[in-house]
């Protein structure tokens, strides 16, 4: 299985986000993220946010979640950030707000299985670790890095290096939108297991000697 693109859903989310974000001077990233999340018909959107950060991208993701009926979770580092995040979205007309999880982003993401759209901020030093522990759904996922120009100053970033071993990057693209947006579409986290299974599982026959009580394992010949 894989994510299926719907241009109609993407366009509707884009239009809705433009209307919701009219007050922001900088456009591009919220609309694009919203269109992508809705266009791929994602059902589990995860992002992180901290006190004082821009809220526009969160508004766009909330619009996409509303359009697709997705679960939308935002991870914040503390209660202060949680209160400000909810207040900022309410002021933008987003109600009810997304689910808010308080804690370290790396730990929180590792406990959220089945996500299919993840947005990280490259200004945060832990962004690469968050990408590495993401547990995506059976249809794969879209991973987006905003403020990617900031990351490029550090050098050495490659999707194949950052993600867990065995995770397949189907395609990736860097877009000069806002302060840089790097996006990757990855295959299901089960793909590695599936590939192993396709080779045939190792089957063993257990035999217990009735006299000695010793246990012996014999590998079953492949057919």
mmCIF file of C-alpha atoms in Angstrom:
data_model
loop_
_atom_site.group_PDB
_atom_site.id
_atom_site.type_symbol
_atom_site.label_atom_id
_atom_site.label_comp_id
_atom_site.label_asym_id
_atom_site.label_seq_id
_atom_site.Cartn_x
_atom_site.Cartn_y
_atom_site.Cartn_z
ATOM 1 C CA UNK A 1 0.000 0.000 0.000
ATOM 2 C CA UNK A 2 1.042 3.604 -0.492
ATOM 3 C CA UNK A 3 -0.282 7.116 -0.059
ATOM 4 C CA UNK A 4 -2.519 8.214 -2.910
ATOM 5 C CA UNK A 5 -2.443 11.806 -4.164
ATOM 6 C CA UNK A 6 -5.702 13.758 -4.523
ATOM 7 C CA UNK A 7 -5.289 17.112 -6.353
ATOM 8 C CA UNK A 8 -8.842 18.159 -5.412
ATOM 9 C CA UNK A 9 -8.146 17.771 -1.688
ATOM 10 C CA UNK A 10 -4.824 19.569 -2.033
ATOM 11 C CA UNK A 11 -6.399 22.524 -3.816
ATOM 12 C CA UNK A 12 -9.211 22.853 -1.283
ATOM 13 C CA UNK A 13 -6.803 22.789 1.657
ATOM 14 C CA UNK A 14 -4.583 25.346 -0.066
ATOM 15 C CA UNK A 15 -7.512 27.724 -0.594
ATOM 16 C CA UNK A 16 -8.744 27.273 2.976
ATOM 17 C CA UNK A 17 -5.274 27.940 4.371
ATOM 18 C CA UNK A 18 -4.831 31.091 2.281
ATOM 19 C CA UNK A 19 -8.052 32.416 3.791
ATOM 20 C CA UNK A 20 -7.038 31.417 7.326
ATOM 21 C CA UNK A 21 -3.549 32.933 7.050
ATOM 22 C CA UNK A 22 -4.414 36.240 5.390
ATOM 23 C CA UNK A 23 -2.959 38.227 8.301
ATOM 24 C CA UNK A 24 0.528 36.738 7.911
ATOM 25 C CA UNK A 25 2.926 38.647 5.699
ATOM 26 C CA UNK A 26 4.969 35.569 4.780
ATOM 27 C CA UNK A 27 3.103 33.010 2.730
ATOM 28 C CA UNK A 28 4.078 29.759 1.104
ATOM 29 C CA UNK A 29 5.019 27.260 3.810
ATOM 30 C CA UNK A 30 1.611 26.997 5.594
ATOM 31 C CA UNK A 31 -0.266 26.688 2.307
ATOM 32 C CA UNK A 32 2.161 24.152 0.880
ATOM 33 C CA UNK A 33 2.204 21.969 3.986
ATOM 34 C CA UNK A 34 -1.574 22.071 4.179
ATOM 35 C CA UNK A 35 -1.987 21.172 0.511
ATOM 36 C CA UNK A 36 0.466 18.284 0.806
ATOM 37 C CA UNK A 37 -1.059 16.869 3.984
ATOM 38 C CA UNK A 38 -4.566 17.025 2.520
ATOM 39 C CA UNK A 39 -3.503 15.954 -0.964
ATOM 40 C CA UNK A 40 -1.950 12.769 0.387
ATOM 41 C CA UNK A 41 -5.112 12.209 2.460
ATOM 42 C CA UNK A 42 -3.023 11.808 5.587
ATOM 43 C CA UNK A 43 -4.707 10.539 8.729
ATOM 44 C CA UNK A 44 -2.091 11.207 11.415
ATOM 45 C CA UNK A 45 -0.255 14.543 11.393
ATOM 46 C CA UNK A 46 2.495 15.288 13.922
ATOM 47 C CA UNK A 47 4.409 18.531 14.445
ATOM 48 C CA UNK A 48 6.442 20.224 17.176
ATOM 49 C CA UNK A 49 6.265 23.800 18.434
ATOM 50 C CA UNK A 50 7.884 25.880 21.157
ATOM 51 C CA UNK A 51 7.038 29.167 22.853
ATOM 52 C CA UNK A 52 7.460 32.210 20.655
ATOM 53 C CA UNK A 53 7.566 30.260 17.399
ATOM 54 C CA UNK A 54 5.496 31.170 14.316
ATOM 55 C CA UNK A 55 2.029 29.638 14.283
ATOM 56 C CA UNK A 56 1.193 29.844 10.562
ATOM 57 C CA UNK A 57 2.396 26.328 9.681
ATOM 58 C CA UNK A 58 0.319 24.902 12.531
ATOM 59 C CA UNK A 59 -2.752 26.669 11.166
ATOM 60 C CA UNK A 60 -2.131 25.095 7.772
ATOM 61 C CA UNK A 61 -1.775 21.636 9.271
ATOM 62 C CA UNK A 62 -4.946 22.131 11.307
ATOM 63 C CA UNK A 63 -6.814 23.037 8.104
ATOM 64 C CA UNK A 64 -5.532 19.879 6.409
ATOM 65 C CA UNK A 65 -6.494 17.740 9.406
ATOM 66 C CA UNK A 66 -9.995 19.187 9.361
ATOM 67 C CA UNK A 67 -10.346 18.480 5.637
ATOM 68 C CA UNK A 68 -9.165 14.861 5.839
ATOM 69 C CA UNK A 69 -10.448 13.975 9.308
ATOM 70 C CA UNK A 70 -6.884 13.361 10.452
ATOM 71 C CA UNK A 71 -5.577 13.129 13.967
ATOM 72 C CA UNK A 72 -3.348 16.163 14.547
ATOM 73 C CA UNK A 73 -0.819 16.118 17.385
ATOM 74 C CA UNK A 74 1.535 18.922 18.376
ATOM 75 C CA UNK A 75 4.465 18.273 20.703
ATOM 76 C CA UNK A 76 5.560 21.157 22.942
ATOM 77 C CA UNK A 77 8.415 21.245 25.479
ATOM 78 C CA UNK A 78 6.534 22.683 28.470
ATOM 79 C CA UNK A 79 3.212 23.950 29.843
ATOM 80 C CA UNK A 80 4.043 27.524 28.933
ATOM 81 C CA UNK A 81 4.354 26.535 25.278
ATOM 82 C CA UNK A 82 1.172 24.476 25.458
ATOM 83 C CA UNK A 83 -0.863 27.417 26.750
ATOM 84 C CA UNK A 84 0.571 29.805 24.156
ATOM 85 C CA UNK A 85 0.046 27.326 21.310
ATOM 86 C CA UNK A 86 -3.623 26.824 22.146
ATOM 87 C CA UNK A 87 -4.149 30.561 22.595
ATOM 88 C CA UNK A 88 -2.462 31.428 19.293
ATOM 89 C CA UNK A 89 -4.549 28.912 17.342
ATOM 90 C CA UNK A 90 -7.748 30.109 19.011
ATOM 91 C CA UNK A 91 -6.925 33.656 17.921
ATOM 92 C CA UNK A 92 -6.616 32.318 14.370
ATOM 93 C CA UNK A 93 -10.027 30.692 14.605
ATOM 94 C CA UNK A 94 -8.780 27.108 14.970
ATOM 95 C CA UNK A 95 -11.192 25.352 17.286
ATOM 96 C CA UNK A 96 -11.032 22.814 18.778
ATOM 97 C CA UNK A 97 -7.213 22.823 18.913
ATOM 98 C CA UNK A 98 -5.095 19.788 17.961
ATOM 99 C CA UNK A 99 -3.985 17.306 20.612
ATOM 100 C CA UNK A 100 -1.047 18.714 22.558
ATOM 101 C CA UNK A 101 1.646 16.499 24.071
ATOM 102 C CA UNK A 102 4.068 18.044 26.565
ATOM 103 C CA UNK A 103 7.585 16.617 26.594
ATOM 104 C CA UNK A 104 10.758 16.123 24.579
ATOM 105 C CA UNK A 105 9.948 15.823 20.882
ATOM 106 C CA UNK A 106 12.232 12.835 20.350
ATOM 107 C CA UNK A 107 10.615 10.839 23.154
ATOM 108 C CA UNK A 108 7.071 11.827 22.229
ATOM 109 C CA UNK A 109 7.444 10.988 18.531
ATOM 110 C CA UNK A 110 8.902 7.577 19.352
ATOM 111 C CA UNK A 111 5.662 6.781 21.186
ATOM 112 C CA UNK A 112 3.343 7.860 18.367
ATOM 113 C CA UNK A 113 3.023 4.916 15.995
ATOM 114 C CA UNK A 114 1.443 5.101 12.573
ATOM 115 C CA UNK A 115 2.035 8.751 11.673
ATOM 116 C CA UNK A 116 1.935 9.596 7.984
ATOM 117 C CA UNK A 117 2.843 13.309 7.998
ATOM 118 C CA UNK A 118 5.597 14.723 10.202
ATOM 119 C CA UNK A 119 6.884 18.303 10.284
ATOM 120 C CA UNK A 120 10.105 19.185 12.115
ATOM 121 C CA UNK A 121 11.880 22.524 12.529
ATOM 122 C CA UNK A 122 15.535 22.547 11.517
ATOM 123 C CA UNK A 123 16.160 25.349 13.993
ATOM 124 C CA UNK A 124 15.732 22.769 16.723
ATOM 125 C CA UNK A 125 18.953 20.865 17.385
ATOM 126 C CA UNK A 126 17.108 17.575 17.925
ATOM 127 C CA UNK A 127 15.275 17.598 14.592
ATOM 128 C CA UNK A 128 17.391 14.794 13.068
ATOM 129 C CA UNK A 129 16.829 12.534 16.071
ATOM 130 C CA UNK A 130 13.074 13.135 15.811
ATOM 131 C CA UNK A 131 13.119 12.032 12.167
ATOM 132 C CA UNK A 132 15.090 8.921 13.063
ATOM 133 C CA UNK A 133 12.611 7.632 15.659
ATOM 134 C CA UNK A 134 9.436 8.309 13.635
ATOM 135 C CA UNK A 135 7.197 5.251 13.359
ATOM 136 C CA UNK A 136 5.300 5.617 10.127
ATOM 137 C CA UNK A 137 2.082 3.943 9.026
ATOM 138 C CA UNK A 138 1.700 0.998 6.623
ATOM 139 C CA UNK A 139 1.302 3.360 3.656
ATOM 140 C CA UNK A 140 4.545 5.224 4.302
ATOM 141 C CA UNK A 141 4.780 8.884 5.257
ATOM 142 C CA UNK A 142 5.725 12.384 4.189
ATOM 143 C CA UNK A 143 8.463 13.999 6.288
ATOM 144 C CA UNK A 144 8.955 17.751 6.035
ATOM 145 C CA UNK A 145 11.800 19.899 7.383
ATOM 146 C CA UNK A 146 10.988 23.606 7.602
ATOM 147 C CA UNK A 147 13.692 26.270 7.997
ATOM 148 C CA UNK A 148 15.908 23.942 5.992
ATOM 149 C CA UNK A 149 18.358 26.697 5.049
ATOM 150 C CA UNK A 150 19.351 26.722 8.736
ATOM 151 C CA UNK A 151 20.147 23.036 8.525
ATOM 152 C CA UNK A 152 22.226 23.429 5.396
ATOM 153 C CA UNK A 153 24.598 25.740 7.252
ATOM 154 C CA UNK A 154 25.546 22.755 9.389
ATOM 155 C CA UNK A 155 26.269 20.666 6.280
ATOM 156 C CA UNK A 156 26.264 16.918 5.838
ATOM 157 C CA UNK A 157 22.497 16.359 5.906
ATOM 158 C CA UNK A 158 21.232 13.458 3.833
ATOM 159 C CA UNK A 159 17.892 11.710 4.242
ATOM 160 C CA UNK A 160 19.503 8.312 3.828
ATOM 161 C CA UNK A 161 21.838 9.053 6.750
ATOM 162 C CA UNK A 162 19.313 10.654 9.098
ATOM 163 C CA UNK A 163 16.600 7.999 8.831
ATOM 164 C CA UNK A 164 16.739 4.557 10.372
ATOM 165 C CA UNK A 165 18.649 1.903 8.490
ATOM 166 C CA UNK A 166 16.393 0.151 6.002
ATOM 167 C CA UNK A 167 13.948 3.031 5.582
ATOM 168 C CA UNK A 168 13.409 3.602 1.874
ATOM 169 C CA UNK A 169 13.278 7.166 0.551
ATOM 170 C CA UNK A 170 10.900 6.995 -2.418
ATOM 171 C CA UNK A 171 11.554 10.599 -3.449
ATOM 172 C CA UNK A 172 12.710 13.862 -1.930
ATOM 173 C CA UNK A 173 12.735 17.504 -2.967
ATOM 174 C CA UNK A 174 14.095 20.787 -1.638
ATOM 175 C CA UNK A 175 11.862 23.820 -2.167
ATOM 176 C CA UNK A 176 13.070 27.440 -1.759
ATOM 177 C CA UNK A 177 9.854 28.389 0.028
ATOM 178 C CA UNK A 178 9.998 30.531 3.141
ATOM 179 C CA UNK A 179 13.298 29.691 4.811
ATOM 180 C CA UNK A 180 13.623 26.421 2.934
ATOM 181 C CA UNK A 181 11.435 23.327 2.916
ATOM 182 C CA UNK A 182 12.936 19.861 2.454
ATOM 183 C CA UNK A 183 10.417 17.083 1.916
ATOM 184 C CA UNK A 184 10.811 13.323 1.637
ATOM 185 C CA UNK A 185 8.272 10.613 0.909
ATOM 186 C CA UNK A 186 9.379 7.390 2.570
ATOM 187 C CA UNK A 187 8.097 3.854 2.292
ATOM 188 C CA UNK A 188 6.472 1.972 5.115
ATOM 189 C CA UNK A 189 8.633 1.120 8.125
ATOM 190 C CA UNK A 190 7.504 -2.454 7.551
ATOM 191 C CA UNK A 191 9.139 -2.570 4.148
ATOM 192 C CA UNK A 192 12.347 -3.948 5.568
ATOM 193 C CA UNK A 193 10.521 -6.707 7.399
ATOM 194 C CA UNK A 194 8.500 -7.463 4.295
ATOM 195 C CA UNK A 195 11.643 -7.764 2.235
ATOM 196 C CA UNK A 196 13.078 -10.205 4.715
ATOM 197 C CA UNK A 197 9.889 -12.225 4.755
ATOM 198 C CA UNK A 198 9.869 -12.419 0.973
ATOM 199 C CA UNK A 199 13.105 -14.367 1.137
ATOM 200 C CA UNK A 200 11.348 -16.924 3.283
ATOM 201 C CA UNK A 201 11.508 -17.205 7.062
ATOM 202 C CA UNK A 202 13.979 -19.470 8.690
ATOM 203 C CA UNK A 203 12.134 -22.504 9.981
ATOM 204 C CA UNK A 204 13.530 -24.765 12.658
ATOM 205 C CA UNK A 205 12.462 -28.170 13.920
ATOM 206 C CA UNK A 206 12.883 -28.793 17.629
ATOM 207 C CA UNK A 207 13.574 -32.337 18.802
ATOM 208 C CA UNK A 208 13.923 -33.409 22.441
ATOM 209 C CA UNK A 209 15.760 -36.643 23.154
ATOM 210 C CA UNK A 210 13.434 -38.614 25.414
ATOM 211 C CA UNK A 211 16.301 -40.430 27.140
ATOM 212 C CA UNK A 212 18.815 -37.645 27.716
ATOM 213 C CA UNK A 213 16.358 -34.716 27.789
ATOM 214 C CA UNK A 214 18.660 -32.751 25.468
ATOM 215 C CA UNK A 215 17.073 -30.325 23.025
ATOM 216 C CA UNK A 216 18.256 -30.271 19.413
ATOM 217 C CA UNK A 217 17.376 -27.763 16.686
ATOM 218 C CA UNK A 218 17.427 -28.734 13.013
ATOM 219 C CA UNK A 219 16.940 -26.232 10.222
ATOM 220 C CA UNK A 220 14.089 -27.204 7.934
ATOM 221 C CA UNK A 221 15.216 -27.435 4.316
ATOM 222 C CA UNK A 222 13.805 -24.741 2.001
ATOM 223 C CA UNK A 223 11.513 -25.753 -0.877
#
